[in-house]
Coordinates of C-alpha atoms (C1' of nucleotides) in Angstrom, one line a residue:
Chain I
M1 CA -5.9 -23.2 -29.1
T2 CA -2.8 -21.2 -28.2
S3 CA -4.6 -18.6 -26.2
T4 CA -5.5 -21.0 -23.3
T5 CA -3.2 -21.9 -20.6
S6 CA -1.1 -25.1 -20.7
T7 CA 1.2 -26.2 -18.0
T8 CA 3.8 -27.0 -20.6
D9 CA 4.1 -23.3 -21.7
L10 CA 7.3 -21.6 -20.9
S11 CA 7.0 -18.7 -18.5
I12 CA 8.9 -15.6 -19.2
A13 CA 10.7 -16.1 -15.9
R14 CA 12.0 -19.4 -17.2
I15 CA 13.0 -18.0 -20.6
L16 CA 14.9 -15.1 -19.1
A17 CA 16.5 -17.4 -16.5
D18 CA 17.7 -19.8 -19.2
G19 CA 19.0 -17.0 -21.2
A20 CA 21.5 -18.1 -23.9
A21 CA 20.9 -21.7 -23.0
G22 CA 17.5 -21.4 -24.6
H23 CA 18.7 -20.0 -27.9
G24 CA 17.2 -22.0 -30.8
R25 CA 14.3 -23.2 -28.8
K26 CA 10.7 -22.7 -30.1
A27 CA 8.4 -21.2 -27.5
V28 CA 5.0 -19.7 -26.9
V29 CA 4.5 -16.8 -24.5
K30 CA 1.2 -15.4 -23.3
G31 CA 0.9 -12.1 -21.6
W32 CA 0.3 -8.4 -21.8
V33 CA 2.0 -5.8 -23.8
R34 CA 4.1 -3.3 -21.8
T35 CA 5.4 -1.3 -24.6
C36 CA 5.4 -1.5 -28.4
R37 CA 7.8 0.3 -30.7
E38 CA 8.1 0.1 -34.4
S39 CA 11.3 0.4 -36.4
K40 CA 11.0 1.4 -40.1
A41 CA 13.7 -1.2 -40.7
G42 CA 10.8 -3.5 -40.8
V43 CA 10.4 -4.9 -37.3
V44 CA 8.0 -4.3 -34.4
F45 CA 9.4 -4.6 -30.9
V46 CA 6.8 -5.8 -28.3
A47 CA 7.8 -6.0 -24.7
V48 CA 5.6 -8.7 -23.2
S49 CA 5.1 -9.4 -19.5
D50 CA 3.3 -12.5 -18.1
G51 CA 3.9 -11.5 -14.5
S52 CA 6.1 -14.5 -13.7
C53 CA 9.0 -12.3 -13.0
F54 CA 10.0 -8.6 -13.1
G55 CA 11.4 -8.6 -16.6
T56 CA 9.7 -8.6 -19.9
L57 CA 10.5 -10.6 -23.0
Q58 CA 11.2 -8.7 -26.1
V59 CA 9.2 -10.1 -29.0
V60 CA 10.5 -9.0 -32.4
V61 CA 8.0 -9.2 -35.2
P62 CA 9.6 -9.1 -38.6
A63 CA 7.9 -7.7 -41.7
E64 CA 7.6 -11.2 -43.1
C65 CA 5.5 -12.4 -40.2
P66 CA 1.9 -12.7 -41.2
D67 CA 0.8 -10.8 -38.1
F68 CA 3.2 -7.9 -38.8
E69 CA 0.5 -5.4 -39.8
A70 CA -1.6 -6.3 -36.8
S71 CA 1.3 -6.1 -34.4
R72 CA 2.0 -2.5 -35.5
R73 CA -1.3 -1.5 -33.9
L74 CA -0.6 -3.1 -30.5
T75 CA -0.8 -0.8 -27.6
T76 CA 0.1 -1.0 -23.9
G77 CA -2.2 -3.4 -22.1
C78 CA -3.1 -5.7 -25.0
A79 CA -3.3 -9.4 -24.3
V80 CA -1.2 -11.4 -26.7
V81 CA 0.1 -14.9 -27.5
A82 CA 3.4 -15.0 -29.3
R83 CA 5.0 -18.0 -31.0
G84 CA 8.5 -18.1 -32.3
E85 CA 12.1 -18.9 -31.8
L86 CA 14.3 -17.8 -28.9
V87 CA 17.3 -16.1 -30.4
P88 CA 20.2 -14.0 -29.2
S89 CA 19.2 -10.4 -28.9
Q90 CA 20.9 -7.9 -31.1
G91 CA 19.9 -5.1 -28.8
K92 CA 21.1 -4.1 -25.3
G93 CA 19.5 -5.1 -22.1
Q94 CA 18.7 -8.7 -22.7
S95 CA 20.5 -11.9 -23.7
V96 CA 17.5 -13.5 -25.3
E97 CA 14.5 -12.4 -27.3
M98 CA 11.8 -14.0 -29.4
R99 CA 11.7 -13.8 -33.1
A100 CA 8.0 -14.1 -33.7
E101 CA 6.5 -16.4 -36.3
G102 CA 3.0 -15.6 -35.1
L103 CA 1.5 -13.0 -32.8
E104 CA -2.2 -13.3 -31.8
L105 CA -4.1 -10.4 -30.3
V106 CA -6.3 -12.1 -27.7
G107 CA -7.7 -9.1 -26.0
A108 CA -7.4 -5.5 -27.4
V109 CA -7.4 -2.3 -25.4
E110 CA -10.5 -0.3 -26.3
D111 CA -9.1 3.2 -26.2
P112 CA -5.3 3.5 -25.8
D113 CA -5.7 7.2 -24.9
T114 CA -7.8 6.5 -21.8
Y115 CA -6.3 3.1 -20.7
P116 CA -5.5 3.9 -17.1
I117 CA -2.0 2.4 -17.1
Q118 CA 0.2 4.4 -19.4
P119 CA 3.8 3.6 -20.1
K120 CA 5.0 6.3 -17.8
P121 CA 5.3 6.9 -14.0
H122 CA 2.1 7.1 -12.1
S123 CA 1.5 8.2 -8.5
F124 CA 0.6 5.5 -6.0
E125 CA -2.4 7.6 -5.0
Y126 CA -3.7 7.5 -8.5
L127 CA -3.0 3.8 -8.9
R128 CA -5.1 3.1 -5.8
E129 CA -8.1 4.4 -7.8
V130 CA -7.4 1.9 -10.5
A131 CA -6.6 -1.0 -8.2
H132 CA -8.1 -3.5 -10.7
L133 CA -5.4 -2.6 -13.2
R134 CA -2.4 -1.6 -11.0
P135 CA -1.0 -5.2 -10.8
R136 CA 0.1 -4.6 -14.4
T137 CA 2.6 -2.0 -13.3
N138 CA 6.2 -2.7 -12.5
T139 CA 5.8 -1.8 -8.8
F140 CA 2.6 -3.7 -8.1
G141 CA 3.7 -6.8 -10.1
A142 CA 6.8 -6.8 -7.9
I143 CA 4.7 -6.3 -4.7
G144 CA 2.6 -9.2 -5.7
R145 CA 5.5 -11.5 -6.1
V146 CA 7.3 -10.3 -3.0
R147 CA 4.1 -10.7 -0.9
H148 CA 3.8 -14.2 -2.1
C149 CA 7.4 -15.0 -1.5
L150 CA 7.3 -13.7 2.1
A151 CA 4.0 -15.6 2.8
M152 CA 5.6 -18.8 1.5
A153 CA 8.8 -18.2 3.4
I154 CA 6.8 -17.7 6.6
H155 CA 5.0 -21.0 6.2
R156 CA 8.2 -22.7 5.3
F157 CA 10.0 -21.4 8.4
F158 CA 7.3 -22.6 10.7
D159 CA 6.9 -25.9 8.9
R160 CA 10.7 -26.6 9.2
H161 CA 10.6 -25.7 12.9
G162 CA 7.8 -28.1 13.7
F163 CA 5.0 -25.5 13.9
F164 CA 1.4 -26.3 12.9
W165 CA -0.7 -23.8 11.1
I166 CA -4.0 -23.4 12.9
H167 CA -7.0 -21.9 11.1
T168 CA -8.5 -19.8 13.9
P169 CA -12.0 -18.4 13.2
I170 CA -12.7 -15.3 11.2
V171 CA -16.1 -14.8 12.8
T172 CA -15.9 -14.7 16.6
G173 CA -18.5 -14.8 19.3
S174 CA -16.0 -13.6 21.9
D175 CA -16.7 -10.0 22.9
C176 CA -13.5 -10.1 24.9
E177 CA -10.7 -9.9 22.3
G178 CA -10.2 -6.4 23.5
A179 CA -8.0 -5.0 20.8
G180 CA -10.2 -2.2 19.7
Q181 CA -13.3 -1.6 17.6
M182 CA -14.7 -4.7 15.9
F183 CA -16.9 -5.1 12.8
K184 CA -20.3 -6.6 13.5
V185 CA -21.4 -9.7 11.7
S186 CA -25.1 -10.2 11.4
T187 CA -27.9 -11.4 9.1
L188 CA -30.5 -9.3 10.9
D189 CA -32.6 -6.9 8.8
L190 CA -31.1 -3.5 9.7
A191 CA -34.3 -1.7 8.6
N192 CA -36.4 -3.9 10.8
L193 CA -34.4 -4.9 13.8
P194 CA -36.0 -7.4 16.2
R195 CA -35.8 -5.9 19.6
G196 CA -35.9 -7.4 23.1
A197 CA -37.9 -6.2 26.1
D198 CA -35.1 -3.6 26.8
G199 CA -35.4 -2.1 23.3
R200 CA -32.0 -3.3 22.3
P201 CA -31.4 -5.5 19.2
D202 CA -32.4 -9.1 20.0
F203 CA -29.3 -11.1 18.9
A204 CA -30.9 -14.3 20.0
Q205 CA -32.7 -14.1 16.6
D206 CA -29.4 -13.5 14.7
F207 CA -27.7 -16.2 12.6
F208 CA -25.5 -17.4 15.4
G209 CA -28.0 -16.7 18.2
K210 CA -25.7 -14.2 19.7
Q211 CA -23.8 -11.1 18.7
T212 CA -20.7 -11.9 16.6
H213 CA -17.8 -9.9 15.1
L214 CA -14.9 -10.3 12.7
T215 CA -11.8 -11.3 14.5
V216 CA -9.2 -8.7 15.7
S217 CA -6.7 -11.4 16.6
G218 CA -6.5 -15.2 16.6
Q219 CA -4.3 -15.2 19.7
L220 CA -6.8 -16.4 22.3
N221 CA -8.0 -19.2 20.1
V222 CA -4.5 -20.3 19.1
E223 CA -3.4 -20.5 22.7
C224 CA -5.9 -23.4 23.1
W225 CA -4.1 -25.3 20.3
C226 CA -0.7 -24.2 21.6
L227 CA -1.5 -26.0 24.9
A228 CA -1.9 -29.3 22.9
L229 CA 0.3 -29.1 19.8
S230 CA 3.1 -27.1 21.5
K231 CA 4.2 -25.0 18.5
V232 CA 1.4 -23.4 16.4
Y233 CA 0.7 -20.2 14.4
T234 CA -2.1 -18.4 12.7
F235 CA -1.7 -16.6 9.4
G236 CA -4.9 -15.0 8.2
P237 CA -6.9 -11.9 7.7
T238 CA -7.6 -9.6 10.7
F239 CA -10.1 -6.8 11.0
R240 CA -10.1 -3.6 13.0
A241 CA -12.9 -1.1 12.8
E242 CA -10.7 1.7 14.1
N243 CA -11.0 5.0 12.3
S244 CA -7.3 5.1 11.6
N245 CA -6.1 7.1 8.6
T246 CA -2.4 6.5 8.4
S247 CA 0.1 4.9 6.1
R248 CA 0.5 2.1 8.7
H249 CA -3.2 1.0 9.2
L250 CA -5.7 -1.0 7.3
A251 CA -9.2 -2.1 8.4
E252 CA -8.4 -5.5 6.9
F253 CA -4.9 -6.8 7.2
W254 CA -3.0 -10.0 7.5
M255 CA -1.3 -11.1 10.7
I256 CA 1.0 -13.9 11.7
E257 CA 0.6 -15.1 15.3
P258 CA 2.9 -17.8 16.5
E259 CA 2.4 -19.3 20.0
I260 CA 4.9 -21.5 21.7
A261 CA 4.4 -23.7 24.8
F262 CA 7.0 -24.1 27.6
A263 CA 8.5 -20.8 26.6
D264 CA 9.3 -17.5 28.1
L265 CA 9.7 -14.0 26.7
R266 CA 13.3 -14.6 25.8
A267 CA 12.3 -17.6 23.7
D268 CA 9.6 -15.5 22.2
A269 CA 12.1 -12.8 21.1
D270 CA 14.4 -15.4 19.8
L271 CA 11.6 -16.8 17.7
A272 CA 10.7 -13.4 16.3
E273 CA 14.3 -12.7 15.4
A274 CA 14.8 -16.1 13.7
L275 CA 11.6 -15.8 11.8
L276 CA 12.4 -12.3 10.4
K277 CA 15.9 -13.3 9.5
S278 CA 14.8 -16.4 7.7
I279 CA 12.1 -14.8 5.6
F280 CA 14.3 -11.8 4.6
K281 CA 17.0 -14.2 3.6
D282 CA 14.6 -16.1 1.4
L283 CA 13.3 -12.9 -0.1
L284 CA 16.7 -11.7 -1.2
E285 CA 17.5 -15.1 -2.6
E286 CA 14.2 -15.7 -4.4
R287 CA 13.1 -12.2 -5.6
G288 CA 16.4 -10.6 -6.4
D289 CA 14.8 -9.1 -9.6
D290 CA 12.0 -7.4 -7.7
M291 CA 14.2 -6.3 -4.9
R292 CA 16.7 -4.7 -7.3
F293 CA 13.7 -2.7 -8.7
F294 CA 12.8 -1.5 -5.2
A295 CA 16.4 -0.6 -4.5
D296 CA 16.5 1.2 -7.8
R297 CA 13.2 3.1 -7.8
I298 CA 11.6 3.0 -4.4
D299 CA 14.2 2.9 -1.6
K300 CA 17.9 2.7 -2.4
T301 CA 18.8 1.2 1.0
C302 CA 16.3 -1.6 1.1
I303 CA 18.6 -4.5 0.1
E304 CA 21.4 -3.3 2.3
R305 CA 19.0 -2.9 5.2
L306 CA 17.8 -6.5 4.9
E307 CA 21.4 -7.8 4.5
K308 CA 22.4 -6.0 7.7
F309 CA 19.3 -7.2 9.5
I310 CA 20.2 -10.8 8.6
A311 CA 23.8 -10.4 9.7
A312 CA 23.3 -8.6 13.0
S313 CA 21.2 -9.7 15.9
F314 CA 18.3 -7.7 17.2
E315 CA 19.1 -4.9 19.6
R316 CA 17.2 -5.9 22.8
M317 CA 16.6 -3.6 25.7
D318 CA 14.3 -3.4 28.7
Y319 CA 11.6 -0.8 28.7
A320 CA 13.4 0.7 31.7
E321 CA 16.6 1.0 29.7
A322 CA 14.7 2.5 26.8
I323 CA 13.3 5.1 29.1
R324 CA 16.7 5.8 30.5
R325 CA 18.2 6.4 27.1
L326 CA 15.4 8.6 26.0
E327 CA 15.8 10.6 29.2
E328 CA 19.5 10.9 28.5
A329 CA 18.7 12.2 25.1
E330 CA 16.4 14.8 26.7
R331 CA 19.2 15.9 29.0
K332 CA 21.4 16.3 26.0
G333 CA 18.9 18.8 24.6
H334 CA 16.5 16.7 22.5
K335 CA 13.0 18.0 22.8
F336 CA 10.0 15.6 22.8
D337 CA 6.4 16.8 22.6
Y338 CA 5.7 14.4 25.4
P339 CA 8.2 14.3 28.3
V340 CA 9.8 10.9 29.1
T341 CA 8.8 9.3 32.3
W342 CA 8.8 5.7 33.5
G343 CA 5.4 4.3 33.3
M344 CA 4.3 6.2 30.2
D345 CA 3.1 4.5 27.0
M346 CA 5.8 5.5 24.5
Q347 CA 4.5 7.9 21.8
S348 CA 5.4 7.5 18.2
E349 CA 8.1 10.2 18.6
H350 CA 9.8 8.2 21.3
E351 CA 9.6 4.9 19.4
R352 CA 10.9 6.6 16.2
F353 CA 13.8 8.3 18.1
L354 CA 14.7 5.0 19.7
T355 CA 14.8 2.9 16.6
E356 CA 15.9 5.5 14.1
V357 CA 18.3 7.7 16.0
L358 CA 19.5 5.8 19.1
V359 CA 19.7 2.3 17.7
G360 CA 19.5 2.8 13.9
R361 CA 17.8 -0.6 13.3
P362 CA 15.0 -2.7 14.7
V363 CA 14.9 -2.9 18.4
V364 CA 13.0 -5.2 20.8
V365 CA 11.7 -3.4 23.8
M366 CA 10.8 -5.8 26.7
N367 CA 9.1 -5.8 30.1
Y368 CA 6.7 -2.9 29.9
P369 CA 4.8 -1.4 32.9
K370 CA 1.7 -3.6 33.5
D371 CA -0.7 -0.7 33.5
I372 CA -0.2 0.1 29.8
K373 CA -0.4 -3.5 28.6
A374 CA -3.1 -6.2 28.1
F375 CA -4.5 -8.4 30.9
Y376 CA -3.2 -11.6 29.5
M377 CA 0.5 -10.6 29.6
R378 CA 2.5 -12.3 32.3
L379 CA 3.2 -10.3 35.5
N380 CA 6.9 -10.2 36.3
D381 CA 8.3 -10.8 39.8
D382 CA 8.8 -7.1 40.3
G383 CA 5.0 -6.8 40.4
R384 CA 4.9 -3.7 38.2
T385 CA 6.0 -4.9 34.8
V386 CA 4.8 -7.6 32.4
A387 CA 6.7 -9.9 30.1
A388 CA 5.7 -8.0 26.9
M389 CA 7.8 -7.1 23.9
D390 CA 7.4 -4.8 21.0
V391 CA 9.7 -4.9 17.9
L392 CA 10.1 -1.4 16.6
A393 CA 11.4 -0.8 13.1
P394 CA 12.7 2.5 11.6
G395 CA 10.0 4.3 9.6
I396 CA 7.2 1.9 10.6
G397 CA 7.1 1.7 14.3
E398 CA 5.7 -1.4 15.8
I399 CA 6.1 -4.4 13.5
I400 CA 5.6 -7.0 16.2
G401 CA 3.8 -7.0 19.5
G402 CA 4.0 -10.0 21.8
S403 CA 4.3 -11.3 25.3
Q404 CA 4.7 -14.3 27.6
R405 CA 1.1 -15.1 28.6
E406 CA -0.1 -15.2 32.2
E407 CA -0.3 -18.9 32.9
R408 CA -1.2 -18.6 36.6
L409 CA -5.0 -18.6 37.2
D410 CA -4.9 -16.6 40.4
V411 CA -2.7 -13.9 38.8
L412 CA -4.8 -13.8 35.6
D413 CA -8.0 -13.4 37.6
R414 CA -6.5 -10.6 39.6
R415 CA -5.5 -8.9 36.3
I416 CA -9.0 -9.4 34.9
A417 CA -10.5 -7.8 38.0
E418 CA -8.0 -4.9 38.0
M419 CA -9.0 -4.0 34.4
G420 CA -12.7 -4.2 35.2
L421 CA -13.3 -7.1 32.8
D422 CA -15.9 -9.9 33.2
P423 CA -14.2 -13.2 34.2
A424 CA -17.2 -15.2 32.9
A425 CA -16.6 -14.0 29.4
Y426 CA -13.2 -15.6 29.6
W427 CA -14.3 -18.9 30.9
W428 CA -12.6 -21.1 28.3
Y429 CA -9.5 -18.9 28.3
R430 CA -9.4 -19.4 32.1
D431 CA -9.9 -23.2 31.7
L432 CA -6.5 -23.4 29.9
R433 CA -5.1 -22.3 33.3
R434 CA -7.1 -24.8 35.2
Y435 CA -6.1 -27.8 33.1
G436 CA -2.5 -28.5 32.4
T437 CA -1.3 -24.9 32.2
V438 CA 2.3 -24.2 31.1
P439 CA 4.3 -21.1 30.5
H440 CA 3.8 -20.0 27.0
A441 CA 4.4 -17.0 24.7
G442 CA 3.6 -15.6 21.3
F443 CA 3.5 -12.5 19.2
G444 CA 1.7 -10.9 16.3
L445 CA 3.6 -9.9 13.2
G446 CA 1.9 -7.4 10.9
F447 CA 2.3 -8.8 7.4
E448 CA 1.8 -5.6 5.5
R449 CA 4.2 -3.7 7.8
T450 CA 6.7 -6.5 7.2
I451 CA 6.4 -5.9 3.4
V452 CA 6.7 -2.2 3.9
Y453 CA 9.9 -2.7 5.9
A454 CA 11.4 -5.1 3.3
T455 CA 10.6 -3.1 0.2
G456 CA 10.8 0.5 1.3
M457 CA 7.2 1.2 0.1
A458 CA 5.8 4.0 2.1
N459 CA 2.2 2.9 2.7
V460 CA 0.6 -0.3 3.7
R461 CA -2.2 0.5 1.2
D462 CA 0.2 -0.2 -1.6
V463 CA 1.4 -3.6 -0.4
I464 CA -2.0 -5.3 -0.3
P465 CA -3.9 -6.1 -3.5
F466 CA -7.1 -4.3 -2.5
P467 CA -6.8 -2.1 0.6
R468 CA -9.7 -1.6 3.0
T469 CA -9.6 1.6 4.9
P470 CA -12.2 4.0 6.4
R471 CA -14.7 5.0 3.7
N472 CA -12.9 2.9 1.1
A473 CA -13.9 -0.7 0.2
D474 CA -13.9 -0.4 -3.6
F475 CA -13.2 -3.3 -5.9
Chain L
rU1 C1' -11.5 11.1 15.2
rC2 C1' -8.1 15.7 15.7
rC3 C1' -4.3 19.3 13.3
rC4 C1' -2.0 20.9 8.7
rC5 C1' -1.8 20.7 3.3
rU6 C1' -4.3 19.4 -1.2
rG7 C1' -8.2 18.4 -5.5
rU8 C1' -7.2 22.0 -13.0
rA9 C1' -6.5 17.5 -19.9
rG10 C1' -5.7 10.1 -19.7
rC11 C1' -1.4 11.2 -15.9
rU12 C1' 2.2 14.9 -13.3
rC13 C1' 1.7 19.9 -12.6
rA14 C1' 1.4 25.7 -14.1
rA15 C1' -2.1 29.9 -14.4
rU16 C1' -2.1 38.6 -9.9
rG17 C1' -10.1 37.9 -9.0
rG18 C1' -10.2 39.3 -15.9
rU19 C1' -9.8 34.6 -23.0
rA20 C1' -7.5 27.4 -19.7
rG21 C1' -1.3 26.3 -20.4
rA22 C1' 3.1 23.0 -20.4
rG23 C1' 5.5 18.2 -20.0
rC24 C1' 4.5 13.2 -20.4
rG25 C1' 0.9 9.8 -22.4
rA26 C1' -2.5 9.1 -26.9
rG27 C1' -3.4 9.5 -32.5
rC28 C1' -1.0 10.6 -37.3
rG29 C1' 3.7 11.4 -40.0
rG30 C1' 9.3 11.3 -40.1
rC31 C1' 13.8 8.8 -38.4
rU32 C1' 15.8 4.6 -35.9
rG33 C1' 17.7 -3.3 -33.9
rU34 C1' 14.5 -0.2 -30.7
rU35 C1' 14.2 -0.8 -25.2
rA36 C1' 13.2 6.4 -20.1
rA37 C1' 14.1 6.6 -27.7
rC38 C1' 14.2 11.1 -30.9
rC39 C1' 11.8 15.2 -34.3
rG40 C1' 7.1 17.4 -36.3
rC41 C1' 1.7 17.9 -36.4
rU42 C1' -3.2 16.9 -34.1
rA43 C1' -6.9 15.9 -30.7
rG44 C1' -8.1 16.3 -25.7
rG45 C1' -11.3 20.7 -20.1
rU46 C1' -18.9 21.4 -16.7
rU47 C1' -11.1 23.5 -13.1
rA48 C1' -14.1 17.2 -7.3
rC49 C1' -19.3 18.4 -5.9
rU50 C1' -23.1 21.9 -3.8
rG51 C1' -24.1 26.7 -2.4
rG52 C1' -22.4 31.8 -1.5
rU53 C1' -19.5 36.8 -2.3
rU54 C1' -18.4 39.6 -6.9
rC55 C1' -19.7 43.3 -13.0
rG56 C1' -16.6 38.9 -13.3
rA57 C1' -14.4 32.9 -9.5
rG58 C1' -9.7 27.6 -11.3
rU59 C1' -8.4 31.7 -7.8
rC60 C1' -12.1 34.3 -2.2
rC61 C1' -15.9 32.1 1.6
rA62 C1' -19.0 27.9 3.7
rG63 C1' -20.4 22.8 3.5
rU64 C1' -19.7 17.8 1.4
rC65 C1' -16.6 14.1 -0.7
rG66 C1' -11.7 12.3 -2.1
rG67 C1' -6.2 12.4 -1.5
rG68 C1' -1.5 13.4 1.3
rG69 C1' 1.5 14.4 5.9
rG70 C1' 1.4 14.2 11.2
rA71 C1' -1.2 12.6 15.9
rG72 C1' -4.2 8.9 18.6
rC73 C1' -5.3 3.5 18.4
rC74 C1' -2.4 -0.5 17.0
rA75 C1' 0.0 -5.0 13.5

RNA sequence: UCCCCUGUAGCUCAAUGGUAGAGCGAGCGGCUGUUAACCGCUAGGUUACUGGUUCGAGUCCAGUCGGGGGAGCCA
């Protein structure tokens, strides 16, 4: 009876928030044992977490409790239901605790010696190997709540500003998304592939009657809806089959891609800035408990960093200006592995120097040379740059990549031809420019990189529940 | 994918080519309204895997797999 969920149960978050106001109240809490200590004075102290907040509730089991003997044998990880009265705590560190009248062991831990989550610090690398149990740790519990908070804050921001959430497809038949290697989606028998006259796999016999992939971006699709609903965004999983082995890359990650009509690059940058400020403000307000933990144990500066970010405006500079400042740094004696020249695609070392040393906070770099950017980015009047922007953040690099889109059909076609792409493949994308085209712009925000920036966690693999990376799709 | 580093007890790490060690965690006992508890005792190992060199390999060599840092690609 007591071990099943009821919506009238008090969460530990609620109990701790109420604090002294809850003294004298009867309550039931359901959760997992973090630590269990026994005092020979005749009480057992059980720290219980239900994940509703960072903190644990101290459940005190007195000797006269019928479950006293059983509670002495509780170990880290046991699932329990505790009934009792909320009382002032006699110990330090909490204003309220539960004096247990009953404590039910719902699920025991088979062998406490080999339970993978011990009441002691673990390395993140180890915890990735026990990803099914790592949500029970302080860090990953906090990550889970922060991740949810940021996701909700993003939806809230867009909703308040009149954006519509568009569910762009996960499976795509476009072979023209152009953002790197894609995962194939097929129901064909790999051991017995149907082949056409040319000996190649015959995708006409495949599920969709053509070759399909997992999406690498919802941008091209969401542009269609932008040119009807004006302000739209996608927020969903994205897949890249790149063999990238870094702390900043996942094969499956989540991306937010707003797209706004009747907008230029400046409006695009304004939107990016407003979005990030809004969600970081919500994060500090709603998850102060978790953020204090990150500041305490992961990255001392993370709260201060977000506060500064909210207060200050983005540093914005043109690509040309960024190059000038990097060249100036070179003249003053800073050595780069790759020399700085106008027209180059900035290397990590340049981006890091720019955002970490020259600016000291996130910076928006705008108007890149056209030759290093995608075909759909709008050509500027100078004929050699496009209206593209990257938001670079210290320690992470590119957190946002965006642009004003090329809305002029003739210019778009020229760009497609220049890059050796097949215009026929883009027929519906080109149609947008034939029927009621308008200036529009958008960007992609990497969700995991945003969480890394906010929390100070060092690796995107540790801010997603189950990371997918090359040679790793366990759990 | 490339460069560098790395893989030893449940976890974090020691160990000159010569008997496998500590701390934490775990179990038991002691002490204690405790909360990074403290004190004592005990258990716990095919040194990632495969092969090679050697009288002898955790240690040296090769390959495979995993992990980390950096690079490329990007979010």
